[in-house]
Coordinates of C-alpha atoms in Angstrom, one line a residue:
Chain W
X1 CA 113.3 67.1 39.1
X2 CA 112.2 67.5 35.3
X3 CA 110.3 70.7 36.0
X4 CA 113.3 71.9 34.3
X5 CA 113.1 71.4 31.0
X6 CA 113.9 73.8 28.6
X7 CA 110.4 73.9 27.2
X8 CA 110.2 76.8 23.8
X9 CA 106.9 77.1 23.1
X10 CA 105.7 80.3 20.9
X11 CA 103.3 82.1 23.9
X12 CA 99.2 82.3 23.2
X13 CA 98.5 85.9 24.5
X14 CA 96.3 84.5 25.9
X15 CA 96.6 85.8 28.8
X16 CA 95.9 90.2 30.0
X17 CA 99.6 91.5 29.1
X18 CA 98.7 94.3 32.1
X19 CA 100.9 93.1 35.0
X20 CA 99.5 94.5 38.0
X21 CA 100.9 97.6 38.8
X22 CA 104.1 97.2 41.6
X23 CA 104.4 93.9 39.3
X24 CA 107.5 92.7 37.1
X25 CA 106.3 92.5 34.0
X26 CA 105.7 88.7 33.3
X27 CA 107.6 87.0 31.7
X28 CA 106.2 85.6 28.7
X29 CA 107.4 81.7 27.9
X30 CA 105.0 81.2 31.6
X31 CA 101.8 80.3 29.2
X32 CA 98.6 79.2 30.8
X33 CA 98.8 75.8 31.6
X34 CA 101.5 73.1 32.9
X35 CA 101.6 70.6 30.9
X36 CA 99.2 69.9 28.5
X37 CA 98.8 72.0 26.3
X38 CA 102.7 72.3 25.6
X39 CA 104.6 70.9 23.2
X40 CA 107.6 68.6 25.1
X41 CA 110.6 69.6 24.2
X42 CA 114.1 67.5 22.9
X43 CA 114.7 67.6 26.8
X44 CA 111.2 65.2 27.6
X45 CA 112.3 62.3 24.8
X46 CA 115.7 62.3 25.7
X47 CA 114.6 62.0 30.0
X48 CA 112.2 59.2 28.2
X49 CA 113.8 57.2 25.8
X50 CA 116.2 56.5 29.3
X51 CA 113.7 55.3 30.9
X52 CA 112.5 53.1 28.1
X53 CA 115.6 51.7 27.8
X54 CA 115.8 51.3 31.2
X55 CA 112.1 49.7 30.9
X56 CA 113.5 47.0 28.0
X57 CA 116.5 46.0 28.9
X58 CA 116.1 43.0 31.6
X59 CA 113.5 42.1 29.4
X60 CA 116.0 42.1 26.4
X61 CA 118.5 40.9 28.7
X62 CA 116.6 38.3 29.2
X63 CA 116.2 36.5 25.7
X64 CA 119.8 37.0 25.0
X65 CA 121.1 35.6 28.2
X66 CA 118.4 32.4 27.3
X67 CA 120.3 32.1 23.9
X68 CA 123.4 31.3 25.0
X69 CA 125.2 29.5 27.6
X70 CA 126.0 30.0 30.3
X71 CA 129.7 30.8 30.2
X72 CA 129.1 33.5 27.9
X73 CA 126.3 34.9 29.6
X74 CA 128.8 35.4 32.7
X75 CA 131.9 35.9 30.2
X76 CA 133.7 39.5 29.9
X77 CA 132.3 41.7 28.6
X78 CA 128.8 40.2 27.9
X79 CA 127.5 38.9 24.7
X80 CA 124.9 41.4 23.3
X81 CA 122.9 39.7 20.8
X82 CA 121.0 36.7 21.0
X83 CA 123.1 33.8 20.3
X84 CA 122.2 30.4 19.4
X85 CA 120.9 28.2 22.4
X86 CA 117.1 28.9 22.9
X87 CA 116.1 26.1 22.0
X88 CA 118.7 23.4 23.5
X89 CA 117.9 25.8 27.4
X90 CA 114.1 25.5 26.1
X91 CA 114.2 22.0 26.5
X92 CA 116.5 21.6 29.5
X93 CA 114.2 23.9 31.9
X94 CA 111.2 22.2 30.4
X95 CA 112.3 18.6 31.4
X96 CA 113.9 20.6 35.2
X97 CA 111.6 22.3 36.3
X98 CA 108.1 20.4 35.1
X99 CA 107.1 23.2 33.0
X100 CA 104.5 21.7 30.7
X101 CA 102.7 21.0 34.3
X102 CA 103.7 24.8 35.2
X103 CA 101.9 26.2 32.3
X104 CA 99.1 24.2 32.5
X105 CA 98.4 25.0 36.0
X106 CA 98.9 28.6 35.5
X107 CA 96.8 28.7 33.2
X108 CA 93.9 26.6 34.6
X109 CA 95.2 29.4 37.9
X110 CA 94.5 32.7 36.4
X111 CA 91.5 31.8 33.8
X112 CA 89.4 30.4 37.2
X113 CA 90.3 33.3 39.1
X114 CA 89.6 36.0 36.5
X115 CA 86.8 34.6 35.1
X116 CA 85.2 34.7 39.0
X117 CA 87.2 38.0 39.8
X118 CA 84.3 39.1 36.8
X119 CA 81.4 37.8 37.5
X120 CA 81.2 38.3 41.5
X121 CA 83.3 41.9 40.8
X122 CA 80.7 43.0 38.5
X123 CA 77.4 41.7 40.6
X124 CA 78.8 43.2 44.0
X125 CA 80.8 46.7 41.6
X126 CA 76.7 47.1 40.5
X127 CA 75.1 47.0 43.9
X128 CA 78.1 49.1 45.1
X129 CA 77.0 51.7 42.0
X130 CA 73.7 51.8 41.8
X131 CA 70.8 49.9 44.2
X132 CA 70.2 51.5 47.7
X133 CA 70.8 48.7 50.6
X134 CA 71.2 49.6 54.5
X135 CA 75.1 49.1 55.6
X136 CA 76.1 49.8 51.5
X137 CA 78.6 53.1 52.9
X138 CA 80.0 50.8 55.6
X139 CA 80.4 47.9 53.2
X140 CA 82.0 49.6 50.6
X141 CA 84.6 51.2 53.1
X142 CA 84.9 47.7 54.2
X143 CA 85.9 46.8 51.2
X144 CA 88.3 49.7 50.7
X145 CA 90.5 48.2 53.3
X146 CA 90.3 45.1 52.7
X147 CA 93.0 46.1 50.2
X148 CA 95.3 47.1 53.2
X149 CA 95.4 43.8 54.4
X150 CA 99.0 42.2 52.9
X151 CA 98.3 38.4 52.4
X152 CA 101.9 37.6 54.8
X153 CA 99.2 38.3 58.3
X154 CA 97.4 35.2 57.0
X155 CA 99.0 32.3 55.6
X156 CA 100.0 30.0 58.3
X157 CA 96.5 29.3 59.1
X158 CA 95.6 29.6 56.1
X159 CA 98.4 26.3 55.6
X160 CA 96.8 24.5 57.9
X161 CA 93.3 25.4 56.7
X162 CA 94.1 24.2 53.6
X163 CA 95.9 21.2 54.8
X164 CA 92.4 20.8 56.5
X165 CA 90.3 20.6 53.7
X166 CA 92.6 18.3 51.5
X167 CA 93.1 21.1 49.1
X168 CA 96.9 21.0 50.7
X169 CA 99.2 21.7 47.6
X170 CA 96.3 21.1 45.2
X171 CA 95.5 24.3 42.8
X172 CA 92.5 24.7 44.7
X173 CA 94.3 26.5 47.7
X174 CA 95.5 28.6 45.7
X175 CA 92.2 29.6 43.4
X176 CA 89.7 30.2 45.9
X177 CA 91.5 33.1 48.5
X178 CA 92.2 34.7 45.7
X179 CA 88.2 34.5 44.0
X180 CA 87.3 38.0 44.3
X181 CA 89.0 41.4 45.1
X182 CA 88.5 44.2 46.5
X183 CA 90.3 46.4 43.8
X184 CA 88.0 44.3 41.1
X185 CA 84.6 45.8 43.2
X186 CA 85.7 49.3 43.2
X187 CA 86.9 49.1 39.8
X188 CA 84.1 47.9 38.5
X189 CA 82.4 50.3 40.7
X190 CA 84.2 53.7 39.3
X191 CA 83.2 52.6 36.2
X192 CA 79.5 51.6 36.7
X193 CA 78.8 54.8 39.0
X194 CA 79.2 56.3 35.4
X195 CA 78.6 54.4 32.8
X196 CA 75.2 53.3 33.7
X197 CA 72.5 55.9 33.6
X198 CA 69.6 55.2 35.9
X199 CA 66.8 55.9 33.6
X200 CA 68.4 52.2 31.8
X201 CA 67.5 50.5 35.3
X202 CA 64.2 52.2 35.5
X203 CA 63.1 51.4 32.1
X204 CA 64.3 47.9 32.2
X205 CA 62.1 47.7 35.8
X206 CA 59.0 49.4 33.9
X207 CA 58.9 46.8 31.4
X208 CA 59.1 44.2 34.0
X209 CA 62.2 42.8 34.6
X210 CA 63.8 42.0 37.3
X211 CA 66.6 42.6 39.1
X212 CA 68.7 39.3 37.7
X213 CA 67.3 40.2 34.5
X214 CA 68.7 44.2 34.4
X215 CA 72.5 42.7 35.4
X216 CA 72.3 40.0 32.2
X217 CA 70.4 42.2 29.8
X218 CA 71.9 45.6 30.2
X219 CA 74.9 45.8 33.5
X220 CA 77.0 43.4 31.6
X221 CA 76.8 44.6 28.2
X222 CA 77.1 47.5 30.0
X223 CA 80.5 47.2 32.1
X224 CA 82.4 45.3 29.2
X225 CA 85.0 47.7 28.2
X226 CA 86.3 48.3 32.3
X227 CA 85.7 44.1 32.7
X228 CA 87.7 43.9 29.7
X229 CA 90.8 46.1 31.2
X230 CA 90.0 44.2 34.7
X231 CA 89.8 40.7 32.9
X232 CA 93.5 41.3 31.9
X233 CA 94.8 42.9 35.1
X234 CA 93.4 40.1 37.0
X235 CA 94.9 38.5 35.0
X236 CA 98.6 39.4 34.8
X237 CA 97.8 39.7 38.4
X238 CA 96.9 35.9 39.1
X239 CA 100.1 34.9 36.5
X240 CA 102.5 36.6 38.2
X241 CA 101.5 35.4 41.8
X242 CA 104.1 34.2 43.8
X243 CA 104.2 34.2 47.3
X244 CA 101.6 32.3 48.7
X245 CA 101.7 29.6 45.9
X246 CA 105.2 29.3 46.7
X247 CA 103.9 28.3 50.5
X248 CA 101.0 25.9 49.3
X249 CA 101.5 24.1 46.4
X250 CA 103.7 20.6 46.0
X251 CA 107.0 20.6 43.7
X252 CA 105.8 18.2 41.5
X253 CA 102.5 20.5 40.4
X254 CA 103.6 24.3 40.8
X255 CA 102.4 27.1 38.8
X256 CA 105.0 28.9 36.7
X257 CA 106.7 30.8 38.9
X258 CA 106.5 28.7 41.7
X259 CA 108.5 26.5 39.1
X260 CA 110.4 29.4 38.3
X261 CA 111.4 30.0 41.9
X262 CA 112.2 26.2 42.6
X263 CA 115.0 26.4 39.4
X264 CA 116.6 29.3 40.7
X265 CA 117.0 28.1 44.2
X266 CA 118.3 24.3 42.9
X267 CA 121.9 23.7 44.4
X268 CA 124.5 25.0 42.0
X269 CA 121.8 27.0 38.3
X270 CA 122.9 27.1 35.5
X271 CA 121.8 30.5 34.9
X272 CA 121.0 30.0 30.9
X273 CA 118.7 27.4 31.6
X274 CA 116.9 29.4 34.2
X275 CA 117.1 32.8 31.9
X276 CA 114.8 30.6 29.3
X277 CA 112.6 29.7 32.0
X278 CA 111.9 33.4 32.9
X279 CA 111.3 34.0 28.8
X280 CA 109.2 31.4 29.2
X281 CA 106.6 32.5 31.8
X282 CA 107.2 36.4 30.7
X283 CA 106.6 36.2 27.2
X284 CA 103.1 34.7 27.2
X285 CA 102.2 37.9 29.9
X286 CA 104.6 40.3 26.9
X287 CA 102.6 38.9 24.4
X288 CA 98.9 40.3 26.0
X289 CA 100.8 43.7 27.0
X290 CA 102.0 44.3 23.5
X291 CA 98.4 43.5 21.9
X292 CA 96.1 45.4 24.8
X293 CA 98.9 47.5 26.4
X294 CA 96.7 50.3 25.6
X295 CA 94.1 49.2 27.2
X296 CA 95.7 48.1 29.9
X297 CA 97.5 51.8 30.3
X298 CA 93.8 53.1 30.2
X299 CA 92.7 51.1 32.9
X300 CA 95.6 51.5 35.6
X301 CA 95.1 54.3 34.5
X302 CA 91.1 55.1 35.5
X303 CA 91.0 52.8 38.2
X304 CA 93.4 54.7 40.3
X305 CA 92.7 58.8 40.6
X306 CA 88.9 59.0 41.4
X307 CA 89.2 57.2 44.3
Chain X
X1 CA 68.9 59.0 42.4
X2 CA 66.0 56.0 43.7
X3 CA 66.0 53.1 42.3
X4 CA 63.0 51.6 42.6
X5 CA 60.0 52.3 41.3
X6 CA 57.1 51.7 43.2
X7 CA 54.1 51.6 40.7
X8 CA 55.9 48.1 39.4
X9 CA 53.8 46.0 40.3
X10 CA 50.9 47.4 38.8
X11 CA 53.1 46.8 35.7
X12 CA 53.2 43.1 37.2
X13 CA 52.8 41.0 33.6
X14 CA 56.4 40.0 32.3
X15 CA 55.0 40.0 28.5
X16 CA 54.9 44.0 28.8
X17 CA 54.2 44.0 24.6
X18 CA 51.3 41.1 24.8
X19 CA 48.4 42.5 25.4
X20 CA 48.6 41.6 29.1
X21 CA 45.5 39.5 31.0
X22 CA 44.3 41.4 34.1
X23 CA 45.7 39.1 37.0
X24 CA 43.6 38.5 39.7
X25 CA 44.5 39.9 43.5
X26 CA 45.8 37.8 44.9
X27 CA 48.7 37.2 42.6
X28 CA 49.4 40.6 41.9
X29 CA 49.6 41.2 45.7
X30 CA 51.8 37.9 45.7
X31 CA 53.5 38.7 42.5
X32 CA 54.3 42.5 43.8
X33 CA 55.9 41.0 47.6
X34 CA 58.2 39.3 45.3
X35 CA 59.5 42.1 43.4
X36 CA 60.3 43.9 47.0
X37 CA 61.7 40.6 48.1
X38 CA 63.8 40.4 44.9
X39 CA 65.0 44.2 45.4
X40 CA 66.0 44.3 48.9
X41 CA 67.3 41.0 49.0
X42 CA 69.7 41.1 45.6
X43 CA 71.9 44.1 46.3
X44 CA 73.1 41.8 49.5
X45 CA 73.1 38.7 47.2
X46 CA 75.4 40.3 45.2
X47 CA 77.9 41.6 47.4
X48 CA 77.9 38.2 49.2
X49 CA 80.2 36.4 47.2
X50 CA 82.9 38.8 48.2
X51 CA 82.9 38.8 51.9
X52 CA 82.3 35.0 51.6
X53 CA 85.7 34.5 50.5
X54 CA 87.4 37.6 52.1
X55 CA 85.4 36.1 55.3
X56 CA 86.7 32.9 54.9
X57 CA 90.0 33.0 53.2
X58 CA 91.1 36.7 55.1
X59 CA 89.7 37.6 58.5
X60 CA 89.7 34.0 59.7
X61 CA 92.9 33.4 59.2
X62 CA 93.7 36.9 60.2
X63 CA 92.3 36.5 63.3
X64 CA 93.2 32.9 63.7
X65 CA 96.4 33.9 62.8
X66 CA 96.6 35.4 66.9
X67 CA 95.5 31.8 68.0
X68 CA 98.0 30.0 66.2
X69 CA 100.9 32.4 67.7
X70 CA 100.0 31.0 71.1
X71 CA 100.6 27.7 70.5
X72 CA 103.3 25.5 69.3
X73 CA 102.5 23.8 65.6
X74 CA 105.3 22.1 63.8
X75 CA 104.4 21.5 60.1
X76 CA 105.2 18.2 60.4
X77 CA 101.8 18.0 63.0
X78 CA 99.5 20.4 61.9
X79 CA 96.8 18.7 63.7
X80 CA 98.2 19.2 67.3
X81 CA 98.0 22.9 68.9
X82 CA 99.5 22.8 72.2
X83 CA 99.4 26.0 74.2
X84 CA 102.3 28.0 74.9
X85 CA 101.1 31.5 75.7
X86 CA 102.9 34.5 75.3
X87 CA 106.6 31.9 74.7
X88 CA 106.1 32.4 70.8
X89 CA 106.1 35.9 70.6
X90 CA 109.6 36.6 73.5
X91 CA 110.7 34.0 71.5
X92 CA 110.4 36.3 68.1
X93 CA 111.0 38.9 69.5
X94 CA 114.3 38.2 71.3
X95 CA 115.6 36.8 68.1
X96 CA 118.2 39.3 66.8
X97 CA 117.2 37.8 63.7
X98 CA 114.3 39.4 63.7
X99 CA 115.4 42.7 64.8
X100 CA 117.6 42.9 61.6
X101 CA 114.3 41.5 59.4
X102 CA 112.2 44.5 60.6
X103 CA 114.5 47.1 59.9
X104 CA 116.0 45.5 56.8
X105 CA 112.1 46.0 55.7
X106 CA 112.4 49.0 56.6
X107 CA 115.1 50.9 55.1
X108 CA 114.5 48.6 51.9
X109 CA 110.6 50.2 51.9
X110 CA 112.6 53.7 52.3
X111 CA 114.9 53.4 49.4
X112 CA 113.4 52.0 47.3
X113 CA 109.3 53.7 47.7
X114 CA 110.7 57.6 47.6
X115 CA 113.3 57.5 44.9
X116 CA 110.1 55.7 42.8
X117 CA 107.7 57.4 43.9
X118 CA 109.8 60.3 42.9
X119 CA 110.8 59.3 39.5
X120 CA 107.3 58.4 38.9
X121 CA 106.7 61.9 39.8
X122 CA 108.9 64.0 37.1
X123 CA 107.7 61.0 34.7
X124 CA 104.0 61.9 34.5
X125 CA 105.4 65.6 34.5
X126 CA 106.7 64.9 31.1
X127 CA 104.0 62.7 29.8
X128 CA 101.3 65.0 30.4
X129 CA 103.4 67.2 27.8
X130 CA 101.4 67.1 24.7
X131 CA 104.1 64.0 22.7
X132 CA 104.1 62.4 19.6
X133 CA 103.4 58.7 20.9
X134 CA 101.9 59.4 24.2
X135 CA 100.8 55.5 24.2
X136 CA 104.1 54.3 23.3
X137 CA 105.3 55.5 25.5
X138 CA 103.2 55.1 28.4
X139 CA 102.9 51.4 27.6
X140 CA 106.9 50.8 26.9
X141 CA 107.1 52.6 31.1
X142 CA 104.8 50.1 32.7
X143 CA 106.0 47.0 30.6
X144 CA 107.7 46.2 33.6
X145 CA 104.7 46.3 35.4
X146 CA 104.1 42.5 33.2
X147 CA 106.9 40.9 34.8
X148 CA 106.4 38.5 37.5
X149 CA 108.7 38.9 40.7
X150 CA 110.5 35.8 39.9
X151 CA 111.1 37.0 36.3
X152 CA 112.7 40.4 37.2
X153 CA 114.3 38.6 40.4
X154 CA 116.6 36.2 38.1
X155 CA 117.2 38.6 36.0
X156 CA 118.6 41.0 38.2
X157 CA 120.2 38.2 40.4
X158 CA 122.6 38.3 37.2
X159 CA 123.1 41.5 36.1
X160 CA 124.0 42.1 40.2
X161 CA 126.4 38.8 40.1
X162 CA 129.5 39.3 41.5
X163 CA 131.3 37.1 39.0
X164 CA 130.4 38.0 35.3
X165 CA 127.3 40.3 36.5
X166 CA 126.5 42.8 33.7
X167 CA 126.3 46.2 36.0
X168 CA 130.0 44.9 37.5
X169 CA 131.5 44.8 33.9
X170 CA 130.3 47.9 33.6
X171 CA 131.9 49.8 36.5
X172 CA 135.2 47.9 35.6
X173 CA 135.0 49.5 32.3
X174 CA 134.1 52.8 33.2
X175 CA 137.1 52.9 36.0
X176 CA 135.2 52.5 38.8
X177 CA 135.2 48.2 40.5
X178 CA 133.4 46.1 40.9
X179 CA 131.4 44.7 44.0
X180 CA 130.1 42.4 45.6
X181 CA 126.9 42.9 45.8
X182 CA 124.5 40.7 47.7
X183 CA 127.1 40.8 50.1
X184 CA 127.8 43.6 51.2
X185 CA 124.8 45.4 53.8
X186 CA 124.2 48.8 51.4
X187 CA 124.8 47.1 48.4
X188 CA 122.7 43.6 48.7
X189 CA 119.2 46.7 49.5
X190 CA 120.1 48.9 47.2
X191 CA 120.1 45.7 44.7
X192 CA 116.9 44.8 45.8
X193 CA 115.3 48.5 45.7
X194 CA 116.4 48.7 42.1
X195 CA 114.3 45.2 41.5
X196 CA 111.5 46.8 42.6
X197 CA 111.7 50.1 41.5
X198 CA 112.1 48.8 38.3
X199 CA 109.0 47.2 38.7
X200 CA 106.0 49.7 40.3
X201 CA 107.4 53.2 38.6
X202 CA 105.6 52.9 36.2
X203 CA 102.9 51.8 37.7
X204 CA 102.9 54.3 39.2
X205 CA 104.0 56.7 37.0
X206 CA 100.1 56.5 35.5
X207 CA 98.4 56.6 38.7
X208 CA 100.0 60.4 38.9
X209 CA 99.6 61.3 35.1
X210 CA 95.9 60.2 35.5
X211 CA 95.8 62.8 38.4
X212 CA 97.7 65.8 36.2
X213 CA 95.1 65.3 34.4
X214 CA 92.1 65.9 36.5
X215 CA 93.6 69.1 37.8
X216 CA 91.8 71.9 36.2
X217 CA 93.7 74.0 33.5
X218 CA 92.1 77.6 35.3
X219 CA 94.4 76.5 38.0
X220 CA 96.9 77.2 35.9
X221 CA 96.0 79.3 34.4
X222 CA 95.5 81.6 37.5
X223 CA 98.6 80.6 38.7
X224 CA 100.2 81.8 35.5
X225 CA 98.0 85.3 35.7
X226 CA 99.6 85.8 39.1
X227 CA 103.4 85.2 37.5
X228 CA 104.0 81.8 39.0
X229 CA 106.5 80.2 37.1
X230 CA 106.8 76.9 36.0
X231 CA 108.8 75.6 38.9
X232 CA 106.4 77.1 41.0
X233 CA 103.3 76.0 38.9
X234 CA 104.8 72.4 39.6
X235 CA 104.7 73.4 43.6
X236 CA 101.9 75.2 44.2
X237 CA 99.5 74.2 42.3
X238 CA 100.7 70.5 40.8
X239 CA 102.0 68.8 43.6
X240 CA 98.5 70.0 46.2
X241 CA 96.0 69.0 44.0
X242 CA 98.0 65.5 43.7
X243 CA 97.9 65.8 47.3
X244 CA 95.3 63.0 47.4
X245 CA 97.2 60.5 45.2
X246 CA 101.2 61.0 46.3
X247 CA 99.1 59.5 50.0
X248 CA 97.3 56.7 48.2
X249 CA 100.6 56.0 46.3
X250 CA 102.7 56.4 50.0
X251 CA 100.5 53.7 51.3
X252 CA 100.1 50.8 48.1
X253 CA 103.7 51.5 48.5
X254 CA 104.7 51.4 51.8
X255 CA 102.1 47.7 52.2
X256 CA 104.1 46.5 49.3
X257 CA 107.4 46.7 51.4
X258 CA 106.0 45.1 54.0
X259 CA 105.1 41.9 51.6
X260 CA 108.8 41.6 50.0
X261 CA 109.7 38.2 49.5
X262 CA 110.3 37.1 45.5
X263 CA 112.8 39.7 45.6
X264 CA 115.7 38.5 48.1
X265 CA 114.6 35.4 48.5
X266 CA 116.1 34.7 44.6
X267 CA 118.2 37.4 44.9
X268 CA 121.0 34.9 45.3
X269 CA 118.5 31.1 45.8
X270 CA 118.5 28.4 47.0
X271 CA 118.8 28.3 51.4
X272 CA 121.3 31.4 52.1
X273 CA 118.5 33.2 49.7
X274 CA 115.9 32.0 52.4
X275 CA 117.9 33.1 55.2
X276 CA 117.9 36.4 53.6
X277 CA 122.1 36.5 52.9
X278 CA 124.9 34.3 54.5
X279 CA 124.7 37.5 57.5
X280 CA 120.7 38.3 56.5
X281 CA 121.8 41.3 55.1
X282 CA 118.9 41.9 53.2
X283 CA 116.8 39.6 54.8
X284 CA 112.9 40.8 55.2
X285 CA 109.9 40.1 58.1
X286 CA 107.9 38.0 54.9
X287 CA 111.3 36.1 54.3
X288 CA 111.5 35.5 58.4
X289 CA 108.2 34.6 58.5
X290 CA 108.8 31.6 55.5
X291 CA 111.7 31.2 57.4
X292 CA 110.8 29.9 60.5
X293 CA 107.6 28.4 59.0
X294 CA 108.4 26.7 55.8
X295 CA 112.7 25.6 56.6
X296 CA 112.4 25.4 59.7
X297 CA 108.6 24.3 60.5
X298 CA 108.1 26.0 63.2
X299 CA 104.1 27.6 62.6
X300 CA 103.8 29.6 66.1
X301 CA 106.5 31.8 65.8
X302 CA 105.8 32.0 61.8
X303 CA 102.3 33.1 63.1
X304 CA 103.6 36.0 65.7
X305 CA 105.7 36.9 63.4
X306 CA 102.6 37.7 61.3
X307 CA 101.0 39.9 64.0
X308 CA 104.5 41.6 63.8
X309 CA 104.4 42.7 61.7
X310 CA 100.1 43.5 61.9
X311 CA 101.0 45.7 64.5
X312 CA 104.2 47.3 62.6
X313 CA 101.6 48.0 59.5
X314 CA 98.8 49.7 62.0
X315 CA 101.8 52.1 63.6
X316 CA 103.4 53.2 59.2
X317 CA 98.9 53.7 59.3
X318 CA 99.0 56.0 62.1
X319 CA 101.7 57.8 61.0
X320 CA 100.4 57.7 58.0
X321 CA 97.4 59.9 59.9
X322 CA 98.6 62.0 61.5
X323 CA 100.5 63.1 59.3
X324 CA 98.4 63.5 57.1
X325 CA 96.4 65.6 59.6
X326 CA 99.0 68.0 60.1
X327 CA 100.1 68.3 56.5
X328 CA 96.2 69.4 56.2
X329 CA 96.4 71.6 59.1
X330 CA 99.2 73.8 57.8
X331 CA 98.2 74.2 54.5
X332 CA 94.9 75.1 56.0

């Protein structure tokens, strides 16, 4: 759909001009290399700008709606600039949806899940990348296979188990099932396979380091860039998780997403207050995104393909 | 590849830099055994947390779901399980609402996945050109990924509102007239698909882009020498090279669309959202499961729904595998 971009790059003339006998003379504009070597034409920028506006507009609209009254938001024509009600809406959302508690809970949940995921996934990723042990291939296949199991399949017994061990409605019921992630193991393995030379491990062994010591002084420092990326991806995911927390947590003890869901599902919600809640839940991640966007982009690009 | 150094036992002493005191032979043997144990056990110790957590909170509940599905379990008395055999399954399978949910999940899955992946492919192709501020474009396109299901659904609910919704205002402005988006059978599904597409297109774009950048450029050179046009290069070089990645994104998106929950739940909110619309017109399987288990409080049928979802997933996996195989065959 986008291949018709009118790209006019000067021919590099790297290709021999002699056309094979019987063939029509080659047209010059088909220079070697499909995309990478060519500069994008105006059409590409135009298309990207349209998609970019589409990407960002709903977020901007959240801000606009969160800073207006409900009547203004539903007015025709709708307002396109932020108004002056932001702080009163934020306060109303704060009071109606236990948002203070929700923010604290979300930080606890996302923080502990991120720390645990980083630790366990780096260890497991290192083992799968650089250690030889029986069943390694089969176990790695198992890890990847678990990626395809949606949480829906196990929520009913999970809910019963959590009630049974006394974690019903508690944050533990959200934290513990997500302490590790198959994606994390896979991601760290992919990184360490290439980033960690065997010579380094060998040298440490010759120097008499045991395995834990090797993990601490060699693997962790080498893995740090990948851990940064995995940490951010995990944090974003844990912060945004909705389905299981919505089922598992009490109304009085929600995470931000659960509180937001309840706020919008409440009887005749005020839209601008709901949007203020949405703004509170989205803003911290947007800040993370603006600061670390490049790394997150790189992380997604490096994590997904090499499999 | 070898990771064990056979000589390590002989190097025994940990403080290798200082002149080592010669160990007694017995002590050395013990230490060397310790090393070997360390080498043998460590990998298992490192991967154990994953398998323990997955076993306890993933695999065990998955199997246990099947057992619960054969019982009557009510939300108010979770520890009381009465054997009912296949009753839950037959109850669910005879419920027309269940089949509505299956159809809805399937339809929304298709109309969200297909355009999403096609657009992602095109965008990745654009991003693969030499661009000014390429990181900026990539980040902008990925931004929706940082939004939660809840926030996205709420914002789009406002956009798709029948009364005073942004979209209807715009449609009215250009003379197309408004639609009651959430009420319509197709329009509500389209609205949900739009939320999904908005959140995930950027993610898939980056995956495709990474795969495109891994395509060796001599392939393009060769195609170009053979006189292939740009479109032919895209079709005959880029797409085949991306086939495994495309398959991967199809699988991931399919699994994702099986899970759609927040988008339909919050499109209208309240009790209407919890049953997937006044006529269940956008009720997905996850909503159906939630409705049975958490609204009606019957966990037995909810577990049966979970197993029906598992069966559907296996079916889709089988289809994927068959299609993948036939594609490989025709390509060979």
